[in-house]
Amino acid sequence: MTYSVNGNAFDQEPEPGQCLRTFLRSLGHFGVKKGCDAGDCGACTVWLDGSPVHSCITPAFRAEGHEVTTIEGLGSPGDLHPVQRRFRDAPGFQCGFCTAGMIMTSAAFTEAQKADLPRALKGNLCRCTGYRAIEDAVKGVVGVETAEPGRAVGTSVGAPAANDVVTGRAEFTMDTHMEGMLHLKVLHSPHAHARILSIDKTAALAVPGVHRVYTWEDVPRRRFTTAIHTDHLVDPDDTFILDDTVRFVGQRVVAVLADTPGAAAEGCRRVVVEYEPLPAVFDPEEAMAEGAPAVHGGTEDPFAHDPVHNILLELHAHIGDVAAGFAEADVIHEGTYSSPRVQHAHLETHGSIAWMEDGRLNVRTSSQSPSIAKVKLSHLFALRPDQLRVFCKRVGGGFGGKQEVISEDLAALATLDTGRPVCFEYTREEEFTTASPRHPMTLTIKLGARVDGTLTALQVRNVSNTGAYGNHGGETLYAGGAAVMIYRCPNKKYDAYSVYTNTVPSGALRGYGMTQPAFAMESAMHELALALHMDPLELRRRNIVRPGDPLVALHDGPDDVTFTEDGLATCIDLVDRAMARSAEEPDLGPEWLIGSGVASSMHETAPPTDHISEAWVTLGDDLIYEVAVGTTEFGEGTSTAHVQIAAGQLGTTPSRIRLVQSDTDRTGFDTGAFASAGLFVSGNAVLRAANAVRDRILEFAAAHTGIHVVMCSMDDDGVTCGDRRVSLAELVALARARGIRFTAARRAYGSPRSVTSNTHGFRIAVHRVTGEIRILYSVQATDAGVVINPQQVRGQVEGAVAQGIGFALTENFLLDADGAVVNPNLRNYRIPTYADVPRTELLLVDSADSVGPLRSKGMAECAINPVAPALANALHDATGVRYRALPLTPERIYRLLGQKQPAPKA
């Protein structure tokens, strides 16, 4: 059998039953990505005789005698294919994991397909971009700009890795093969709660190719938390690598190490486990009740975490007297709002590869924080810091899902045990059944107001389901206070509970504990406005915090948040005017109801716990500035922003900056890329280090020329001191001869912090019979401060809006009566496709931050928060029916519409 791939012949035969994707990757074509194993995402798209196919569901043997083209063979040697060039220049990607498949699909489009992209792109998913950038790429719209020396900031320069992404050369975690590498698979619990009585490894160890079977007795018995924060004490140490008690369906029970993934999977099937089922509880209200099964604790374990009534953490805070405030109110509104689990659905699944080199453990992983992953692995395996290196290549999406250590520990364990390279890669099903989705929350909001709309009392009860383990359970509960902070009110009360249940553990997801409370608070404000016969935006204007007001959420004590600009009011005004401009309603017929809705949010620009980043900047002998920073790039654009910041301060162009990142051997400590800290904290570190190098160069040039440093200025190629110019090449040579290097390291911290604001508006049509929602108009105003890269800001907002639409309309994590996930795949979970996402008009507030790098603010996190409530408010406006539970699926809408005829608009 012969196979032709990109014009090259191979006589290597695929394994029996092997899919084309796995076969191509075994030949070294790593541009063919693994995203779903089911033909759902399109990341593995290749051409078979010029026609696009999903290679994960194409048997490899069917390619025999045919020509296979992958992303690596699309362009001619040394030149990009026109579609690759368009995706680079749009730019049509963020993390880039889906990009090869997108390019292979769209490069084969006919003109008719280009004219019908909703149908033509239905087989390709993107979780990052919101699809507008992909549409631009397909249509040849250019968004990338060229920056003049020293003028990179404010320009839409391209990503440093753009050429590698569009050609398939960009390395993601699993895009490598190591000689002698073993593969690890996990056996998962079928029970929501059980004690393991015995494990028989015999049959598993007899499977050819199986090397080890690890149980809870074979791993270090050290407690830890999978959550990543600088201060590990904010999360409970309630987890073991492997445990003798399982607390949710899907918890890992046994790890099998073998020569191939197939042998490891067969080993898992052969393990015999005897369980003693225990009582389970799935609802957090039931879990808090007297007599509920205890998820954690027990007298048999003297070190067990034993919370009262399954409560991980409870918060009780008040300002003023809410009872008196409600007594003063002319109108009181009370409602209960709930939001479900939401999966990150980053197309690159979790995974790690570990190996030994020169006596040191190396871990290559898909993580948002290699620095803290290293700290956790050092703790688990009693390693000194110098015995361990953790690093990332390009990461294929994160959104908070990779703010955990959940694949690194088992890979490290197996390598330390065997001395051999080990690969542990999550399947798509494991992402749904064992990784950490957004916390389901139920919030009861009670608001009181005078007849003029002035709030007199605000009361919140928040019950958060943290699942079987407490990673991020407490911190997300604190974060929900931002929904309370946004409005002025003399009397506030906040009661919140993070509750253990026997369900998949919850974790961090874009919006981090604020998305769910924002849905509840902004829905309640809309309902209060209608009760007051007041425009919902006017009610917000009368009550939002203003500069000079205390940002009062859970307490009225001092904090480190500065609030200097009225960005929120400006956002509201911009959206109000935009909605008025687009007020003409289309004539869709009598079956369609038209409605509009708005919502706002406020977001702190860094997490409240310590966030640290160190950056190193060095001018090399090749006259290239090397910027080393620990922040991971997974589509949020911090790499591009760091390059722009450094280039701007050093008077040069982005092409003269070489970025080294996310490697604990080659960069300083970095808490991680989450909560927009990749720009806010790491950006400040890069800014300070670049400024320090610039000052050293200027001081050296001044000493060399004998001219005062204030008379010296730096540009792309040299330094001008008075009327004398010295090239950088000459300065570097002189400095080198004296043993001097132009290098500097600087740190930045996530304090003080500032706030950013967003307001979103929707106009929608709702079919009164089917419950279908069509989005007619979408607009978001955002306070981004000084914009580092306009295209990247637009991309972050659009991606957040797309995720917010999924959160509101289509995505729902379904569990059966026994706590098992029933839709653990992309096809049935339903993240938005190209056809589901409208173009969003982006309106930028003209502002400047008080503490961000170059007065900028991060945008990756905050833009999702107002999306779901704006859609829910638009649905209420259209139908007169209030839907207080997400997602707003057609069947839910139809069910309530059938019970109540739409009321006239207020």
GROMACS .gro file of C-alpha atoms in nm, residues 169-459:
model
  291
  169ARG     CA    1   0.410   2.497   1.199
  170ALA     CA    2   0.297   2.641   1.533
  171GLU     CA    3   0.357   2.373   1.796
  172PHE     CA    4   0.081   2.294   2.042
  173THR     CA    5   0.128   2.064   2.340
  174MET     CA    6   0.077   1.732   2.166
  175ASP     CA    7   0.251   1.826   1.840
  176THR     CA    8   0.560   1.617   1.902
  177HIS     CA    9   0.676   1.261   1.936
  178MET     CA   10   0.949   1.131   2.166
  179GLU     CA   11   1.135   0.805   2.123
  180GLY     CA   12   1.010   0.544   2.368
  181MET     CA   13   0.710   0.749   2.476
  182LEU     CA   14   0.447   0.567   2.680
  183HIS     CA   15   0.077   0.657   2.689
  184LEU     CA   16  -0.146   0.692   2.991
  185LYS     CA   17  -0.520   0.632   3.011
  186VAL     CA   18  -0.756   0.659   3.307
  187LEU     CA   19  -1.037   0.442   3.437
  188HIS     CA   20  -1.321   0.662   3.563
  189SER     CA   21  -1.572   0.600   3.838
  190PRO     CA   22  -1.921   0.482   3.737
  191HIS     CA   23  -2.053   0.593   4.077
  192ALA     CA   24  -2.133   0.940   4.207
  193HIS     CA   25  -2.015   0.844   4.554
  194ALA     CA   26  -1.844   0.522   4.660
  195ARG     CA   27  -1.565   0.375   4.866
  196ILE     CA   28  -1.313   0.158   4.681
  197LEU     CA   29  -1.286  -0.178   4.853
  198SER     CA   30  -1.038  -0.347   4.623
  199ILE     CA   31  -0.866  -0.313   4.287
  200ASP     CA   32  -0.742  -0.616   4.094
  201LYS     CA   33  -0.470  -0.521   3.841
  202THR     CA   34  -0.394  -0.875   3.723
  203ALA     CA   35  -0.587  -0.882   3.396
  204ALA     CA   36  -0.479  -0.530   3.308
  205LEU     CA   37  -0.111  -0.605   3.357
  206ALA     CA   38  -0.150  -0.908   3.131
  207VAL     CA   39  -0.251  -0.691   2.834
  208PRO     CA   40   0.041  -0.679   2.586
  209GLY     CA   41   0.214  -0.344   2.608
  210VAL     CA   42   0.087  -0.247   2.955
  211HIS     CA   43   0.370  -0.141   3.188
  212ARG     CA   44   0.204  -0.006   3.502
  213VAL     CA   45  -0.134   0.016   3.670
  214TYR     CA   46  -0.149   0.293   3.931
  215THR     CA   47  -0.407   0.304   4.209
  216TRP     CA   48  -0.447   0.529   4.512
  217GLU     CA   49  -0.198   0.308   4.696
  218ASP     CA   50   0.075   0.379   4.436
  219VAL     CA   51   0.076   0.759   4.449
  220PRO     CA   52   0.197   1.014   4.704
  221ARG     CA   53  -0.072   1.064   4.969
  222ARG     CA   54  -0.053   1.443   4.964
  223ARG     CA   55  -0.353   1.671   4.959
  224PHE     CA   56  -0.363   1.960   4.713
  225THR     CA   57  -0.599   2.177   4.516
  226THR     CA   58  -0.604   2.163   4.138
  227ALA     CA   59  -0.689   2.536   4.120
  228ILE     CA   60  -0.415   2.778   4.022
  229HIS     CA   61  -0.366   3.090   4.232
  230THR     CA   62  -0.053   3.252   4.372
  231ASP     CA   63  -0.192   3.200   4.722
  232HIS     CA   64  -0.289   2.831   4.731
  233LEU     CA   65  -0.459   2.886   5.067
  234VAL     CA   66  -0.760   3.051   4.900
  235ASP     CA   67  -0.861   2.706   4.768
  236PRO     CA   68  -0.913   2.394   4.982
  237ASP     CA   69  -0.662   2.109   4.980
  238ASP     CA   70  -0.934   1.849   4.931
  239THR     CA   71  -0.791   1.645   4.642
  240PHE     CA   72  -0.552   1.351   4.600
  241ILE     CA   73  -0.382   1.240   4.277
  242LEU     CA   74  -0.584   0.917   4.313
  243ASP     CA   75  -0.818   0.847   4.603
  244ASP     CA   76  -0.985   0.551   4.775
  245THR     CA   77  -1.315   0.741   4.775
  246VAL     CA   78  -1.483   0.867   4.459
  247ARG     CA   79  -1.719   1.162   4.476
  248PHE     CA   80  -1.852   1.207   4.123
  249VAL     CA   81  -1.922   1.001   3.814
  250GLY     CA   82  -1.605   1.033   3.608
  251GLN     CA   83  -1.353   1.074   3.890
  252ARG     CA   84  -1.031   0.898   3.802
  253VAL     CA   85  -0.981   0.569   3.982
  254VAL     CA   86  -0.690   0.393   3.808
  255ALA     CA   87  -0.422   0.508   3.564
  256VAL     CA   88  -0.281   0.258   3.314
  257LEU     CA   89   0.051   0.313   3.138
  258ALA     CA   90   0.123   0.131   2.812
  259ASP     CA   91   0.311   0.142   2.483
  260THR     CA   92   0.007   0.269   2.292
  261PRO     CA   93  -0.316   0.454   2.376
  262GLY     CA   94  -0.509   0.145   2.266
  263ALA     CA   95  -0.324  -0.086   2.500
  264ALA     CA   96  -0.369   0.159   2.787
  265ALA     CA   97  -0.742   0.184   2.716
  266GLU     CA   98  -0.773  -0.195   2.705
  267GLY     CA   99  -0.585  -0.214   3.034
  268CYS     CA  100  -0.841   0.021   3.188
  269ARG     CA  101  -1.122  -0.205   3.067
  270ARG     CA  102  -0.955  -0.508   3.230
  271VAL     CA  103  -0.909  -0.355   3.576
  272VAL     CA  104  -1.155  -0.501   3.827
  273VAL     CA  105  -1.270  -0.255   4.094
  274GLU     CA  106  -1.499  -0.344   4.384
  275TYR     CA  107  -1.696  -0.045   4.512
  276GLU     CA  108  -1.913   0.017   4.814
  277PRO     CA  109  -2.171   0.269   4.688
  278LEU     CA  110  -2.242   0.557   4.927
  279PRO     CA  111  -2.536   0.799   4.944
  280ALA     CA  112  -2.500   1.087   4.698
  281VAL     CA  113  -2.645   1.436   4.675
  282PHE     CA  114  -2.663   1.643   4.356
  283ASP     CA  115  -2.859   1.957   4.446
  284PRO     CA  116  -2.679   2.220   4.658
  285GLU     CA  117  -2.991   2.316   4.854
  286GLU     CA  118  -3.044   1.952   4.943
  287ALA     CA  119  -2.675   1.918   5.024
  288MET     CA  120  -2.703   2.196   5.285
  289ALA     CA  121  -3.005   2.038   5.454
  290GLU     CA  122  -2.983   1.848   5.781
  291GLY     CA  123  -2.915   1.481   5.726
  292ALA     CA  124  -2.777   1.519   5.373
  293PRO     CA  125  -2.501   1.275   5.268
  294ALA     CA  126  -2.157   1.413   5.350
  295VAL     CA  127  -1.955   1.462   5.033
  296HIS     CA  128  -1.632   1.499   5.233
  297GLY     CA  129  -1.528   1.402   5.581
  298GLY     CA  130  -1.556   1.095   5.796
  299THR     CA  131  -1.402   0.958   6.113
  300GLU     CA  132  -1.189   0.709   5.921
  301ASP     CA  133  -0.974   0.995   5.791
  302PRO     CA  134  -0.846   1.225   6.069
  303PHE     CA  135  -0.719   1.474   5.812
  304ALA     CA  136  -1.040   1.483   5.608
  305HIS     CA  137  -1.191   1.812   5.508
  306ASP     CA  138  -1.520   1.809   5.700
  307PRO     CA  139  -1.732   2.114   5.615
  308VAL     CA  140  -2.057   2.175   5.797
  309HIS     CA  141  -2.359   2.082   5.586
  310ASN     CA  142  -2.137   2.033   5.278
  311ILE     CA  143  -2.059   2.405   5.271
  312LEU     CA  144  -1.710   2.479   5.142
  313LEU     CA  145  -1.741   2.852   5.212
  314GLU     CA  146  -2.015   3.091   5.308
  315LEU     CA  147  -2.010   3.469   5.292
  316HIS     CA  148  -2.232   3.699   5.492
  317ALA     CA  149  -2.185   4.070   5.443
  318HIS     CA  150  -2.403   4.373   5.486
  319ILE     CA  151  -2.384   4.748   5.466
  320GLY     CA  152  -2.654   4.958   5.627
  321ASP     CA  153  -2.991   4.808   5.716
  322VAL     CA  154  -3.173   4.629   5.434
  323ALA     CA  155  -3.491   4.589   5.638
  324ALA     CA  156  -3.511   4.964   5.682
  325GLY     CA  157  -3.425   5.011   5.315
  326PHE     CA  158  -3.711   4.788   5.202
  327ALA     CA  159  -3.944   4.973   5.440
  328GLU     CA  160  -3.855   5.298   5.259
  329ALA     CA  161  -3.916   5.150   4.914
  330ASP     CA  162  -4.218   5.236   4.700
  331VAL     CA  163  -4.158   4.931   4.479
  332ILE     CA  164  -3.999   4.597   4.568
  333HIS     CA  165  -3.897   4.332   4.318
  334GLU     CA  166  -3.782   3.982   4.409
  335GLY     CA  167  -3.687   3.699   4.174
  336THR     CA  168  -3.477   3.383   4.160
  337TYR     CA  169  -3.244   3.329   3.865
  338SER     CA  170  -3.040   3.023   3.777
  339SER     CA  171  -2.763   2.942   3.533
  340PRO     CA  172  -2.625   2.598   3.447
  341ARG     CA  173  -2.283   2.442   3.412
  342VAL     CA  174  -2.097   2.560   3.103
  343GLN     CA  175  -1.802   2.379   2.945
  344HIS     CA  176  -1.503   2.571   2.815
  345ALA     CA  177  -1.493   2.364   2.495
  346HIS     CA  178  -1.144   2.485   2.408
  347LEU     CA  179  -1.063   2.280   2.100
  348GLU     CA  180  -0.730   2.161   2.236
  349THR     CA  181  -0.807   1.923   2.521
  350HIS     CA  182  -0.600   1.910   2.838
  351GLY     CA  183  -0.275   1.721   2.806
  352SER     CA  184   0.082   1.687   2.927
  353ILE     CA  185   0.401   1.515   2.819
  354ALA     CA  186   0.667   1.438   3.081
  355TRP     CA  187   1.023   1.307   3.048
  356MET     CA  188   1.356   1.299   3.230
  357GLU     CA  189   1.654   1.491   3.097
  358ASP     CA  190   1.987   1.526   3.277
  359GLY     CA  191   1.824   1.399   3.595
  360ARG     CA  192   1.548   1.660   3.584
  361LEU     CA  193   1.175   1.617   3.529
  362ASN     CA  194   1.045   1.811   3.227
  363VAL     CA  195   0.672   1.867   3.179
  364ARG     CA  196   0.536   2.010   2.855
  365THR     CA  197   0.175   2.101   2.921
  366SER     CA  198  -0.136   2.284   2.812
  367SER     CA  199  -0.164   2.526   3.102
  368GLN     CA  200  -0.247   2.886   3.176
  369SER     CA  201   0.024   2.894   3.444
  370PRO     CA  202   0.339   2.682   3.411
  371SER     CA  203   0.495   2.862   3.711
  372ILE     CA  204   0.229   2.752   3.956
  373ALA     CA  205   0.198   2.409   3.794
  374LYS     CA  206   0.566   2.372   3.881
  375VAL     CA  207   0.499   2.472   4.242
  376LYS     CA  208   0.222   2.213   4.273
  377LEU     CA  209   0.425   1.933   4.115
  378SER     CA  210   0.716   2.016   4.344
  379HIS     CA  211   0.482   1.979   4.641
  380LEU     CA  212   0.322   1.656   4.521
  381PHE     CA  213   0.647   1.475   4.442
  382ALA     CA  214   0.879   1.641   4.697
  383LEU     CA  215   1.102   1.789   4.428
  384ARG     CA  216   1.333   2.088   4.465
  385PRO     CA  217   1.259   2.369   4.217
  386ASP     CA  218   1.585   2.298   4.034
  387GLN     CA  219   1.474   1.938   3.971
  388LEU     CA  220   1.177   2.040   3.761
  389ARG     CA  221   1.099   2.235   3.445
  390VAL     CA  222   0.743   2.312   3.332
  391PHE     CA  223   0.675   2.485   3.002
  392CYS     CA  224   0.413   2.545   2.737
  393LYS     CA  225   0.419   2.565   2.364
  394ARG     CA  226   0.121   2.742   2.207
  395VAL     CA  227  -0.194   2.658   2.403
  396GLY     CA  228  -0.514   2.584   2.212
  397GLY     CA  229  -0.762   2.790   2.411
  398GLY     CA  230  -0.814   2.810   2.784
  399PHE     CA  231  -1.088   3.048   2.907
  400GLY     CA  232  -1.001   2.948   3.266
  401GLY     CA  233  -1.027   2.574   3.203
  402LYS     CA  234  -0.650   2.542   3.207
  403GLN     CA  235  -0.618   2.736   3.532
  404GLU     CA  236  -0.594   2.391   3.690
  405VAL     CA  237  -0.341   2.114   3.735
  406ILE     CA  238  -0.535   1.809   3.613
  407SER     CA  239  -0.314   1.631   3.359
  408GLU     CA  240   0.036   1.720   3.474
  409ASP     CA  241   0.037   1.514   3.793
  410LEU     CA  242  -0.025   1.170   3.641
  411ALA     CA  243   0.221   1.226   3.356
  412ALA     CA  244   0.486   1.336   3.606
  413LEU     CA  245   0.410   1.041   3.833
  414ALA     CA  246   0.458   0.786   3.555
  415THR     CA  247   0.780   0.942   3.427
  416LEU     CA  248   0.931   0.964   3.775
  417ASP     CA  249   0.840   0.599   3.822
  418THR     CA  250   0.959   0.458   3.488
  419GLY     CA  251   1.215   0.713   3.372
  420ARG     CA  252   1.048   0.713   3.030
  421PRO     CA  253   0.858   0.984   2.841
  422VAL     CA  254   0.486   0.974   2.914
  423CYS     CA  255   0.194   1.132   2.729
  424PHE     CA  256  -0.144   1.192   2.894
  425GLU     CA  257  -0.402   1.349   2.663
  426TYR     CA  258  -0.766   1.406   2.753
  427THR     CA  259  -1.038   1.287   2.519
  428ARG     CA  260  -1.322   1.521   2.436
  429GLU     CA  261  -1.555   1.312   2.653
  430GLU     CA  262  -1.316   1.346   2.948
  431GLU     CA  263  -1.330   1.724   2.908
  432PHE     CA  264  -1.702   1.706   2.980
  433THR     CA  265  -1.699   1.437   3.246
  434THR     CA  266  -1.387   1.521   3.449
  435ALA     CA  267  -1.267   1.876   3.374
  436SER     CA  268  -1.407   2.179   3.556
  437PRO     CA  269  -1.705   2.368   3.403
  438ARG     CA  270  -1.853   2.700   3.513
  439HIS     CA  271  -2.023   2.687   3.853
  440PRO     CA  272  -2.400   2.646   3.836
  441MET     CA  273  -2.548   2.923   4.050
  442THR     CA  274  -2.893   3.013   4.175
  443LEU     CA  275  -2.938   3.370   4.294
  444THR     CA  276  -3.234   3.531   4.461
  445ILE     CA  277  -3.228   3.908   4.408
  446LYS     CA  278  -3.447   4.145   4.609
  447LEU     CA  279  -3.445   4.513   4.514
  448GLY     CA  280  -3.624   4.809   4.666
  449ALA     CA  281  -3.658   5.152   4.506
  450ARG     CA  282  -3.835   5.482   4.548
  451VAL     CA  283  -4.077   5.594   4.282
  452ASP     CA  284  -3.802   5.805   4.121
  453GLY     CA  285  -3.589   5.490   4.074
  454THR     CA  286  -3.342   5.547   4.357
  455LEU     CA  287  -3.239   5.214   4.509
  456THR     CA  288  -3.308   5.186   4.881
  457ALA     CA  289  -3.215   4.822   4.941
  458LEU     CA  290  -3.033   4.545   4.759
  459GLN     CA  291  -3.026   4.189   4.887
   0.00000   0.00000   0.00000
